[in-house]
């Protein structure tokens, strides 16, 4: 990384703050967490349940097709 970007670099502890916050907070599910651990509502598209279901369906199809896990005897379980 260039020297000019050095002030913006994070170490592993700074980089994991939002992930740890999201993993350990139990108030609500489906929140959009921005660094550093700030909850934001997200865009209208991010809140669209129908679009989310379409994305999950497409993701399942692509993962199943690309990994060929089912053909190898490893059933795909989606929760």
PDB file of C-alpha atoms in Angstrom, residues 1-39:
ATOM      1  CA  UNK A   1       0.000   0.000   0.000  1.00  0.00           C
ATOM      2  CA  UNK A   2       1.345   3.426  -0.833  1.00  0.00           C
ATOM      3  CA  UNK A   3       2.736   5.710   1.845  1.00  0.00           C
ATOM      4  CA  UNK A   4      -0.081   8.208   1.245  1.00  0.00           C
ATOM      5  CA  UNK A   5      -2.633   5.623   2.348  1.00  0.00           C
ATOM      6  CA  UNK A   6      -0.812   4.699   5.573  1.00  0.00           C
ATOM      7  CA  UNK A   7      -3.013   6.891   7.827  1.00  0.00           C
ATOM      8  CA  UNK A   8      -6.083   4.961   6.618  1.00  0.00           C
ATOM      9  CA  UNK A   9      -4.741   1.454   7.233  1.00  0.00           C
ATOM     10  CA  UNK A  10      -6.191  -0.575  10.093  1.00  0.00           C
ATOM     11  CA  UNK A  11      -4.672  -3.419  12.026  1.00  0.00           C
ATOM     12  CA  UNK A  12      -6.628  -6.653  12.502  1.00  0.00           C
ATOM     13  CA  UNK A  13      -8.146  -5.449  15.774  1.00  0.00           C
ATOM     14  CA  UNK A  14      -9.444  -2.199  14.303  1.00  0.00           C
ATOM     15  CA  UNK A  15     -10.670  -4.020  11.207  1.00  0.00           C
ATOM     16  CA  UNK A  16     -12.805  -6.507  13.116  1.00  0.00           C
ATOM     17  CA  UNK A  17     -14.764  -4.007  15.248  1.00  0.00           C
ATOM     18  CA  UNK A  18     -17.895  -3.915  13.057  1.00  0.00           C
ATOM     19  CA  UNK A  19     -17.864  -7.677  12.515  1.00  0.00           C
ATOM     20  CA  UNK A  20     -17.532  -8.399  16.236  1.00  0.00           C
ATOM     21  CA  UNK A  21     -20.266  -5.877  17.022  1.00  0.00           C
ATOM     22  CA  UNK A  22     -22.614  -7.506  14.498  1.00  0.00           C
ATOM     23  CA  UNK A  23     -21.807 -11.012  15.751  1.00  0.00           C
ATOM     24  CA  UNK A  24     -22.325 -10.248  19.428  1.00  0.00           C
ATOM     25  CA  UNK A  25     -25.272  -7.855  19.364  1.00  0.00           C
ATOM     26  CA  UNK A  26     -28.633  -9.580  19.839  1.00  0.00           C
ATOM     27  CA  UNK A  27     -31.063  -6.671  19.693  1.00  0.00           C
ATOM     28  CA  UNK A  28     -32.165  -7.016  16.047  1.00  0.00           C
ATOM     29  CA  UNK A  29     -31.330  -9.088  13.005  1.00  0.00           C
ATOM     30  CA  UNK A  30     -30.732  -7.698   9.535  1.00  0.00           C
ATOM     31  CA  UNK A  31     -29.143  -4.432  10.543  1.00  0.00           C
ATOM     32  CA  UNK A  32     -26.590  -2.684   8.329  1.00  0.00           C
ATOM     33  CA  UNK A  33     -23.434  -2.122  10.366  1.00  0.00           C
ATOM     34  CA  UNK A  34     -20.932   0.515   9.203  1.00  0.00           C
ATOM     35  CA  UNK A  35     -17.457   0.947  10.606  1.00  0.00           C
ATOM     36  CA  UNK A  36     -16.859   1.534  13.419  1.00  0.00           C
ATOM     37  CA  UNK A  37     -19.877  -0.387  14.758  1.00  0.00           C
ATOM     38  CA  UNK A  38     -22.457   2.216  13.763  1.00  0.00           C
ATOM     39  CA  UNK A  39     -25.943   0.970  12.901  1.00  0.00           C
TER      40      UNK A  39
END
